[in-house]
CSV table of C-alpha atoms and ligand atoms in Angstrom, one decimal:
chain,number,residue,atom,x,y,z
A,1,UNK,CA,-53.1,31.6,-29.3
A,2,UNK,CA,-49.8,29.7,-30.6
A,3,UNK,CA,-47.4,28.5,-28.7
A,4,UNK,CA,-44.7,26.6,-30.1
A,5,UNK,CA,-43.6,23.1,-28.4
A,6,UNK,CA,-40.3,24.7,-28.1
A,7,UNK,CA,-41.5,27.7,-26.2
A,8,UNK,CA,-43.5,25.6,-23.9
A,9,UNK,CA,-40.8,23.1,-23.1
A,10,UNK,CA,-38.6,26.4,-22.7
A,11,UNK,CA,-41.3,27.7,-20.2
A,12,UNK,CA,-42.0,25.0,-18.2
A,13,UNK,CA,-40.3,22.1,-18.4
A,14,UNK,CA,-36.6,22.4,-19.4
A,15,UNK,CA,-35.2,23.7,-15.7
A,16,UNK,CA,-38.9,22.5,-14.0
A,17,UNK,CA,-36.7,19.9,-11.2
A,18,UNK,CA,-33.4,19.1,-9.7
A,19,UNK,CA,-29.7,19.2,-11.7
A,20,UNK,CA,-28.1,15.7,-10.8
A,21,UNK,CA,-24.6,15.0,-11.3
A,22,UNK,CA,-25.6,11.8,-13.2
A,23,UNK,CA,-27.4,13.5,-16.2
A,24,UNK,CA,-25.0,13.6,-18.8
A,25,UNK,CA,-27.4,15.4,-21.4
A,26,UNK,CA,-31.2,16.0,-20.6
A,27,UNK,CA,-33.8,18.1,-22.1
A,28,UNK,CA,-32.9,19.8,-25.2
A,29,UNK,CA,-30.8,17.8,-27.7
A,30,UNK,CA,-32.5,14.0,-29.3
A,31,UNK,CA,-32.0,12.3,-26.0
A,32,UNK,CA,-31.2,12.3,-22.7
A,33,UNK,CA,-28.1,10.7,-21.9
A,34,UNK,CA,-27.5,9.6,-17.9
A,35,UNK,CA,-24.9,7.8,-16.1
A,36,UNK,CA,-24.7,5.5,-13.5
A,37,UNK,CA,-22.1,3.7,-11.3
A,38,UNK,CA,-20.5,0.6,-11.6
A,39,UNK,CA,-22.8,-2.5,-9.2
A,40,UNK,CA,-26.4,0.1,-10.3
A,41,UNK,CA,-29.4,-0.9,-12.1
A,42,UNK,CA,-32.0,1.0,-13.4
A,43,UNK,CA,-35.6,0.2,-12.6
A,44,UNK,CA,-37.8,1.8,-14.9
A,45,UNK,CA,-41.6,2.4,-14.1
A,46,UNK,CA,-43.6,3.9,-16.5
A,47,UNK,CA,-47.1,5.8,-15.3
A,48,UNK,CA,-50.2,6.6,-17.5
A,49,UNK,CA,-53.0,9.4,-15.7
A,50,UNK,CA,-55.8,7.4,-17.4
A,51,UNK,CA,-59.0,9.8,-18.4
A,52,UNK,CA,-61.7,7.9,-16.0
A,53,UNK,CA,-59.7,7.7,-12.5
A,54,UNK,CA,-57.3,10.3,-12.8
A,55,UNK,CA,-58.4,13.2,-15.1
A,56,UNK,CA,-61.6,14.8,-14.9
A,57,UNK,CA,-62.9,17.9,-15.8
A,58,UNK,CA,-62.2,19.7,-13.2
A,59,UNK,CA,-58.7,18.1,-11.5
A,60,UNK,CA,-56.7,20.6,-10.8
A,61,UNK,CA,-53.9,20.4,-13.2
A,62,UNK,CA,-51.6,21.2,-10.2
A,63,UNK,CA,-52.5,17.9,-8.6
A,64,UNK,CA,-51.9,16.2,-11.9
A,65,UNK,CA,-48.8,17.0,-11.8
A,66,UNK,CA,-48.1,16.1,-8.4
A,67,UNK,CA,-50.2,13.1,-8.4
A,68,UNK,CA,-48.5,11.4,-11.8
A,69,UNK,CA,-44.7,11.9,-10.2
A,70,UNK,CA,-46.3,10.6,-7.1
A,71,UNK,CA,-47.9,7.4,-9.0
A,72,UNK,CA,-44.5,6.6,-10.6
A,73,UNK,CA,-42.1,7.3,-7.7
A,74,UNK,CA,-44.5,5.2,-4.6
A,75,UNK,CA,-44.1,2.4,-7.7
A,76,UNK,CA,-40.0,2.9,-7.4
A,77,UNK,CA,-40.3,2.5,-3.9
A,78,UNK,CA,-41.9,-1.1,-3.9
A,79,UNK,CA,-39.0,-2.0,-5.8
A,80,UNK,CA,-36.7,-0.6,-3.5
A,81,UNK,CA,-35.2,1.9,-5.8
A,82,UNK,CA,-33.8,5.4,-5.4
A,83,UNK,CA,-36.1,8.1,-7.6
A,84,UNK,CA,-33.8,9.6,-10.0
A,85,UNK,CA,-35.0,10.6,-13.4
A,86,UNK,CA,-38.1,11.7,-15.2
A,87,UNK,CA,-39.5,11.6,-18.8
A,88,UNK,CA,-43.5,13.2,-19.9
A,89,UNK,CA,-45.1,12.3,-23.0
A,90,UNK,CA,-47.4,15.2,-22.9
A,91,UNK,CA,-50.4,15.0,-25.6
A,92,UNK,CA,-52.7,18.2,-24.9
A,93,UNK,CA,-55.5,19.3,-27.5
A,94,UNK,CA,-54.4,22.7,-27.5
A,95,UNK,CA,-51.2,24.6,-25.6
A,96,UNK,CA,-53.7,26.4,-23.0
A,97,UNK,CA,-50.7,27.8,-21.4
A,98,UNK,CA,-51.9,28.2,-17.7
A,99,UNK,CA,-52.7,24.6,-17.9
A,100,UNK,CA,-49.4,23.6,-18.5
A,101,UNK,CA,-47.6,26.4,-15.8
A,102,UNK,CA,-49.9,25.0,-13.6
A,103,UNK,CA,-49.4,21.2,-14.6
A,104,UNK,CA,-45.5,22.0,-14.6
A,105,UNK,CA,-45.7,23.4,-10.9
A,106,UNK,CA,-46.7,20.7,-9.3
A,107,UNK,CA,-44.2,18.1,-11.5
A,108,UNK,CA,-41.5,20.2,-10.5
A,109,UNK,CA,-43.0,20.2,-7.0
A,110,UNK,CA,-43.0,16.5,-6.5
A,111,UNK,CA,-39.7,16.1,-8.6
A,112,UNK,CA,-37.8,18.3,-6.6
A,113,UNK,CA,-39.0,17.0,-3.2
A,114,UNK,CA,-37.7,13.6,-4.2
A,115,UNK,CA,-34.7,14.8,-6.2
A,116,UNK,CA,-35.6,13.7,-9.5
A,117,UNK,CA,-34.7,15.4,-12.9
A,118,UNK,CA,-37.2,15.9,-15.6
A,119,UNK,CA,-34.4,14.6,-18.7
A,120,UNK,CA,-36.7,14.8,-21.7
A,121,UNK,CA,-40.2,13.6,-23.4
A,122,UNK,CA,-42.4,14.7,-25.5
A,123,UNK,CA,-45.3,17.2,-26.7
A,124,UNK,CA,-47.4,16.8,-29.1
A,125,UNK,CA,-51.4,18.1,-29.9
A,126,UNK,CA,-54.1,15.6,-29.5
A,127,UNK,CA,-56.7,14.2,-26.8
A,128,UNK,CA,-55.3,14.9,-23.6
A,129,UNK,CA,-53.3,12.3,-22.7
A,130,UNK,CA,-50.7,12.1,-19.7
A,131,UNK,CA,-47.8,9.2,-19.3
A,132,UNK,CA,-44.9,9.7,-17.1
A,133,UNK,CA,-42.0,7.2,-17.6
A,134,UNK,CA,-40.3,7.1,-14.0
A,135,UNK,CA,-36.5,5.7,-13.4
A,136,UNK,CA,-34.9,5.0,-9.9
A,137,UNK,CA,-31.8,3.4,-9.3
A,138,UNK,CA,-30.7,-0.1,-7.0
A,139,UNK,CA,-27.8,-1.3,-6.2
A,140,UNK,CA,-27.7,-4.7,-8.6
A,141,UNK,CA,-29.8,-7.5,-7.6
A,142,UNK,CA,-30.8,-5.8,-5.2
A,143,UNK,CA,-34.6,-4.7,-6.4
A,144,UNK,CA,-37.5,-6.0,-4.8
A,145,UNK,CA,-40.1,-8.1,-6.8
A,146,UNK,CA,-42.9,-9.6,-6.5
A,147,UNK,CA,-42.3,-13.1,-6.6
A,148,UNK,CA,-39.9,-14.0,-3.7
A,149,UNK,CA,-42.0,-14.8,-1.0
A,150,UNK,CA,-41.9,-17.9,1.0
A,151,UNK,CA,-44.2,-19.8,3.2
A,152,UNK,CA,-43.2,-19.0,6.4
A,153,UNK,CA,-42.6,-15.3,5.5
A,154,UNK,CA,-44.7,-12.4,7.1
A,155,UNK,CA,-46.7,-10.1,5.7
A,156,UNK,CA,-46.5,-6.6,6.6
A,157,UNK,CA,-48.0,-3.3,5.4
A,158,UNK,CA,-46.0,-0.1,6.1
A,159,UNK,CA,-49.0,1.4,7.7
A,160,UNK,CA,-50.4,1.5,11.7
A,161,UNK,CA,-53.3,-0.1,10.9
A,162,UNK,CA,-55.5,0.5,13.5
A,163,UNK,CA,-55.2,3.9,13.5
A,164,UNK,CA,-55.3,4.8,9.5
A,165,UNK,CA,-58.3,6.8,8.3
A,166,UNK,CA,-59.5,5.5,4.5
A,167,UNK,CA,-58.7,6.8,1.4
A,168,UNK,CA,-61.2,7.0,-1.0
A,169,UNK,CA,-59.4,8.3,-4.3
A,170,UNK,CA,-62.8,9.1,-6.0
A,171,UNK,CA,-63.5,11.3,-3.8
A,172,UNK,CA,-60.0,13.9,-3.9
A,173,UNK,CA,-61.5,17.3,-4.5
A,174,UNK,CA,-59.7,19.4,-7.4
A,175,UNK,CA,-57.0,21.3,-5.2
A,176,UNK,CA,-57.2,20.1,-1.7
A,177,UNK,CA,-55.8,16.2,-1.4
A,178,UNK,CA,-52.4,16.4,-1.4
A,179,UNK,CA,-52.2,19.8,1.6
A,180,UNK,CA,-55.8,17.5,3.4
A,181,UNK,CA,-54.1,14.1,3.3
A,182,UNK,CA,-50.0,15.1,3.1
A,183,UNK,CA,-48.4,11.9,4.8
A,184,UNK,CA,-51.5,9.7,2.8
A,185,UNK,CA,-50.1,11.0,-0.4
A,186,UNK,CA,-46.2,10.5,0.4
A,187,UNK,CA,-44.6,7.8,-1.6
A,188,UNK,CA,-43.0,5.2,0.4
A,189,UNK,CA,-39.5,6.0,-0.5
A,190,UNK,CA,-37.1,5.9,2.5
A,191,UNK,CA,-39.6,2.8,3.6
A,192,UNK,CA,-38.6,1.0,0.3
A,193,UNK,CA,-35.1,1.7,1.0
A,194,UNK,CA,-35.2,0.1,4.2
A,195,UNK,CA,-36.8,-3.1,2.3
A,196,UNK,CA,-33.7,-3.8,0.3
A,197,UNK,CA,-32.2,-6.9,1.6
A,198,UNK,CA,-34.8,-7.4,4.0
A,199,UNK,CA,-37.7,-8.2,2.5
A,200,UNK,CA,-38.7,-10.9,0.2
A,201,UNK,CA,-41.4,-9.5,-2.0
A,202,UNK,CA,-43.1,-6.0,-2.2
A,203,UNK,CA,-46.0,-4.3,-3.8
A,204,UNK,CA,-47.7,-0.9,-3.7
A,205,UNK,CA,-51.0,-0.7,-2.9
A,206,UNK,CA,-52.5,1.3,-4.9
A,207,UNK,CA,-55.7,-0.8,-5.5
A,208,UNK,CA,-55.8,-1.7,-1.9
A,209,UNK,CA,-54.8,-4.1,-0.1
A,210,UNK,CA,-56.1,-7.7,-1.5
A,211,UNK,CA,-55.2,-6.9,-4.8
A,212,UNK,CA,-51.1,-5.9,-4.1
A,213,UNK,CA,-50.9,-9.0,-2.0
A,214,UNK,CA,-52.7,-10.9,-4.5
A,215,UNK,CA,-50.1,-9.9,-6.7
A,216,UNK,CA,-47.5,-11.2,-5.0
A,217,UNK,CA,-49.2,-14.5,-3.9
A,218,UNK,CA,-49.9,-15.1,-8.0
A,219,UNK,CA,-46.4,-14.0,-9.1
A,220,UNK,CA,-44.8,-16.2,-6.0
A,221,UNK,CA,-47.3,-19.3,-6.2
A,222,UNK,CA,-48.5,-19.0,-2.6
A,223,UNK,CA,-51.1,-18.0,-0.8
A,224,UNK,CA,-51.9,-15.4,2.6
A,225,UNK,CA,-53.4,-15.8,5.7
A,226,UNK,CA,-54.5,-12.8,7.0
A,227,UNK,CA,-55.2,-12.0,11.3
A,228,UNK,CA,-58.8,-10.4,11.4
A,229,UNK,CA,-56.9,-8.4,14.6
A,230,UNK,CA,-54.3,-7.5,16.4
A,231,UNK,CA,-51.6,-10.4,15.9
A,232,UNK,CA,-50.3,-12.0,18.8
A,233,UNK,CA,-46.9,-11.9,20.0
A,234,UNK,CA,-46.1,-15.7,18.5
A,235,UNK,CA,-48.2,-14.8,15.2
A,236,UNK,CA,-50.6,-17.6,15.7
A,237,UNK,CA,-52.7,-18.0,13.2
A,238,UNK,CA,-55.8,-19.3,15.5
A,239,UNK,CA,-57.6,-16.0,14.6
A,240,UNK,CA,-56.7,-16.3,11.0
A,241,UNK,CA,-58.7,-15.4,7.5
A,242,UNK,CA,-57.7,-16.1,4.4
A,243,UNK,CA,-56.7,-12.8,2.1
A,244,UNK,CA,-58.0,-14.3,-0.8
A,245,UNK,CA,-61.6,-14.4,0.5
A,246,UNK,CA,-61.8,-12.6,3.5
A,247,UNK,CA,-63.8,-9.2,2.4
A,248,UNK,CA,-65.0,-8.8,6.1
A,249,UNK,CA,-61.4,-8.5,7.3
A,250,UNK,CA,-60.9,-5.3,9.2
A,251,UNK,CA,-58.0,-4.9,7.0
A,252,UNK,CA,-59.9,-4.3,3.7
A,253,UNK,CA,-60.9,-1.2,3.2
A,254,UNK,CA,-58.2,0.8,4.8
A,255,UNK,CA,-56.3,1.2,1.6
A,256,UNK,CA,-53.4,4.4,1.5
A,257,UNK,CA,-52.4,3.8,-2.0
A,258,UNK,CA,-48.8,4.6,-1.7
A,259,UNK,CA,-48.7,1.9,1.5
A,260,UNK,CA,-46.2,-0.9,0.5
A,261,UNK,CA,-47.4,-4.6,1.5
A,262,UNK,CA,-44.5,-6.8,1.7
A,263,UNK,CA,-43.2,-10.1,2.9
A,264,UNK,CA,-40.7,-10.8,5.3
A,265,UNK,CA,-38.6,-14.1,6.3
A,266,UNK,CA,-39.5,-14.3,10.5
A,267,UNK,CA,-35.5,-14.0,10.7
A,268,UNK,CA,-35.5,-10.3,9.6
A,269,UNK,CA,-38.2,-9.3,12.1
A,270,UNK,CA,-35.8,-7.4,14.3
A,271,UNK,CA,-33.9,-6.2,11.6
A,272,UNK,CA,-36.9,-4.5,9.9
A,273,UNK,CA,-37.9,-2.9,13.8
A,274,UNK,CA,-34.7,-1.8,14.0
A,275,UNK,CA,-34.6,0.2,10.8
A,276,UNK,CA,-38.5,1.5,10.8
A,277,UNK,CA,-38.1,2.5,13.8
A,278,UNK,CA,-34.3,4.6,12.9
A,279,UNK,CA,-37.1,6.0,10.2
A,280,UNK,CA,-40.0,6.8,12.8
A,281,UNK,CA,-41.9,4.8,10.2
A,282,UNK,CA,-45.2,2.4,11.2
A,283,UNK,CA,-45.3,-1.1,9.7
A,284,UNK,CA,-47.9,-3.8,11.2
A,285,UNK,CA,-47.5,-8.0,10.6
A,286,UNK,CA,-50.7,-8.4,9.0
A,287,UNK,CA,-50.3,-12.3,8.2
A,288,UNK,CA,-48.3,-14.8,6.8
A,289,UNK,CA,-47.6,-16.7,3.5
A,290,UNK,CA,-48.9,-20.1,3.3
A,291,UNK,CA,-48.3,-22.6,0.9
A,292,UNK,CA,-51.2,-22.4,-2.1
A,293,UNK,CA,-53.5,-25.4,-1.1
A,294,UNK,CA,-53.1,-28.6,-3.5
A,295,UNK,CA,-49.3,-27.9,-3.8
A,296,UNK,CA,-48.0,-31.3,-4.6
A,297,UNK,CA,-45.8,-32.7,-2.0
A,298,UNK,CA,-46.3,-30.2,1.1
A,299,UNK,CA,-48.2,-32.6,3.9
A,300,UNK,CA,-45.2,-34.8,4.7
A,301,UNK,CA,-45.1,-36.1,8.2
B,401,LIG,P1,-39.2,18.0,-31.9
B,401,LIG,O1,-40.5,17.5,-31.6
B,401,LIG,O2,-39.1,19.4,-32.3
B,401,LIG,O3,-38.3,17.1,-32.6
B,401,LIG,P2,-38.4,16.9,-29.4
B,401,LIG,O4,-39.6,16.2,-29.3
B,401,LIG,O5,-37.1,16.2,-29.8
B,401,LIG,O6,-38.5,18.1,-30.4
B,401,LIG,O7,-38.2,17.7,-28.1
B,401,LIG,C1,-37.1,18.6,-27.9
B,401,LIG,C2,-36.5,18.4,-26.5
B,401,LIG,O8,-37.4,18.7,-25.5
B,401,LIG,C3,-36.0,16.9,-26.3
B,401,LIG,O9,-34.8,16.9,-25.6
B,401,LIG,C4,-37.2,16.3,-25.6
B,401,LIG,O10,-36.7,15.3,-24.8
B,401,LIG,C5,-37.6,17.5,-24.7
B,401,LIG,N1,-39.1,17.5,-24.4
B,401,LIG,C6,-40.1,17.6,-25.3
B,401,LIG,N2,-41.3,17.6,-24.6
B,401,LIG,C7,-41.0,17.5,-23.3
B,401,LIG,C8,-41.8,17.4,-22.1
B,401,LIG,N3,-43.1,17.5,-22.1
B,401,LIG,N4,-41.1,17.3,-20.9
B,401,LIG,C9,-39.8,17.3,-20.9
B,401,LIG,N5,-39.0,17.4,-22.0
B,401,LIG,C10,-39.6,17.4,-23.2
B,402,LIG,MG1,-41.5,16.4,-30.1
């Protein structure tokens, strides 16, 4: 069977998601053209579903679709930003067309429950291959990074850790793991909001939990100590393990992927109660940033 690549974006792509005010132009003509206000920037995140993690045989192509918005937007929110626009370069080795109405549900899906537009991309025949370029919006300057944190600074995941069940990607069945494990699959969005101006570094987790806050330890030269339990009320550090090394801290293999990990100056400590708790969202001090051992000049006394 033929399809053309202008039937199938016809079908299933070009009104797949949300209308926003600020597309200008979207799918259809050379490019999309999109508008933003005065004070924005545009944080662009882009998403590849690689064959060996993500797509196997038998992954529901629904998921797919779902999960690869999902992977790109729970990026958007460790940077604080706003989901807004969309763009798939679609490479499939033949236009099976349930594949793609199925595919395109669950896009559209996961678009539309975070009001993002699908503005353009690509289709073309070949080995199946799946990237999703992702764009959210910030106010300027505003992003967060991953190389602002401190010593001093806490370290936070937006997760209740004691009571979190694991996540073990490998094992999502086909259909079933964004209905079995709905909250689990939720990016982080109104959480990252509530980061902006607050927090002084962010990550996602997808990896788990040593490797985002390894991230941000490399990209701001410091290093983590981690509480192998519940924190005290004065954050003492007596109970203390360092992240880098610690692979028998309770912490480790409670990994939600779409969990941010961030830093926090002790001043904002309030402030960031204040506003998870306006979101009826769980976030638990997990450590603090230290300096990296052998930084010159830190053991004045
Ligand atoms: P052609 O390959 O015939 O030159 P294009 O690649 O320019 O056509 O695609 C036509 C329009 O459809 C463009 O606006 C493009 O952005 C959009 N488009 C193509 N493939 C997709 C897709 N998979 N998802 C969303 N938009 C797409
Ligand atoms: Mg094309």
């Amino acid at each position: 069977m033929s399809t053309s690549e202008f039937e199938i974006i016809r079908r299933f792509f070009s009104e797949a998601t949300v209308i926003r005010p600020d597309v200008v132009l979207g799918i259809g003509d050379d490019a999309a053209i999109l508008s933003i206000f005065p004070g924005q920037e545009i944080v662009a995140v882009t998403v590849p579903l690689t064959v060996d993690a993500d797509l196997t045989p038998d992954t529901s192509p629904r998921f797919l679709g779902s999960r690869i918005v999902a992977l790109g937007t729970s990026q958007l929110a460790a940077c604080g930003a706003s989901p807004a626009w969309l763009a798939l370069s679609l490479t499939l080795p033949e236009a099976d067309v349930e594949w793609i109405r199925d595919f395109s549900a669950g896009l559209s899906a996961a678009a539309c429950e975070y009001g993002m537009q699908l503005v353009g991309g690509d289709t073309t025949k070949g080995p199946l291959n799946l990237t999703l370029h992702t764009l959210g919006l910030v106010p300027a300057g505003k992003a967060l990074g991953l190389s602002g944190a401190q010593p001093g600074d806490l370290i936070y995941v937006t997760e209740d850790y004691p009571n979190t069940t694991p996540v073990d990607r490998k094992r999502y069945p086909a259909d079933s793991a964004p209905q079995k494990n709905a909250d689990m699959s939720r990016p982080r969005i109104a959480e990252g909001l509530a980061l902006r101006g607050l927090a002084s570094a962010c990550n996602v987790l997808r990896e788990g939990l040593f490797t985002a806050l390894r991230g941000i330890m490399n990209a701001s030269d410091t290093d983590a100590t981690l509480y192998n339990k519940e924190p005290d009320a004065n954050h003492g550090a007596d109970d203390a393990m360092t992240g880098q090394t610690g692979e028998h801290c309770l912490l480790s293999p409670r990994d939600g992927e779409f969990e941010l990990c961030f830093t926090l100056p002790p001043e904002g400590r309030l402030e960031l109660e204040t506003r998870f708790a306006r979101l009826a969202s769980p976030c638990t001090c997990i450590g603090t940033v230290v300096e990296k051992p052998g930084v010159i000049g830190v053991a004045v006394k």
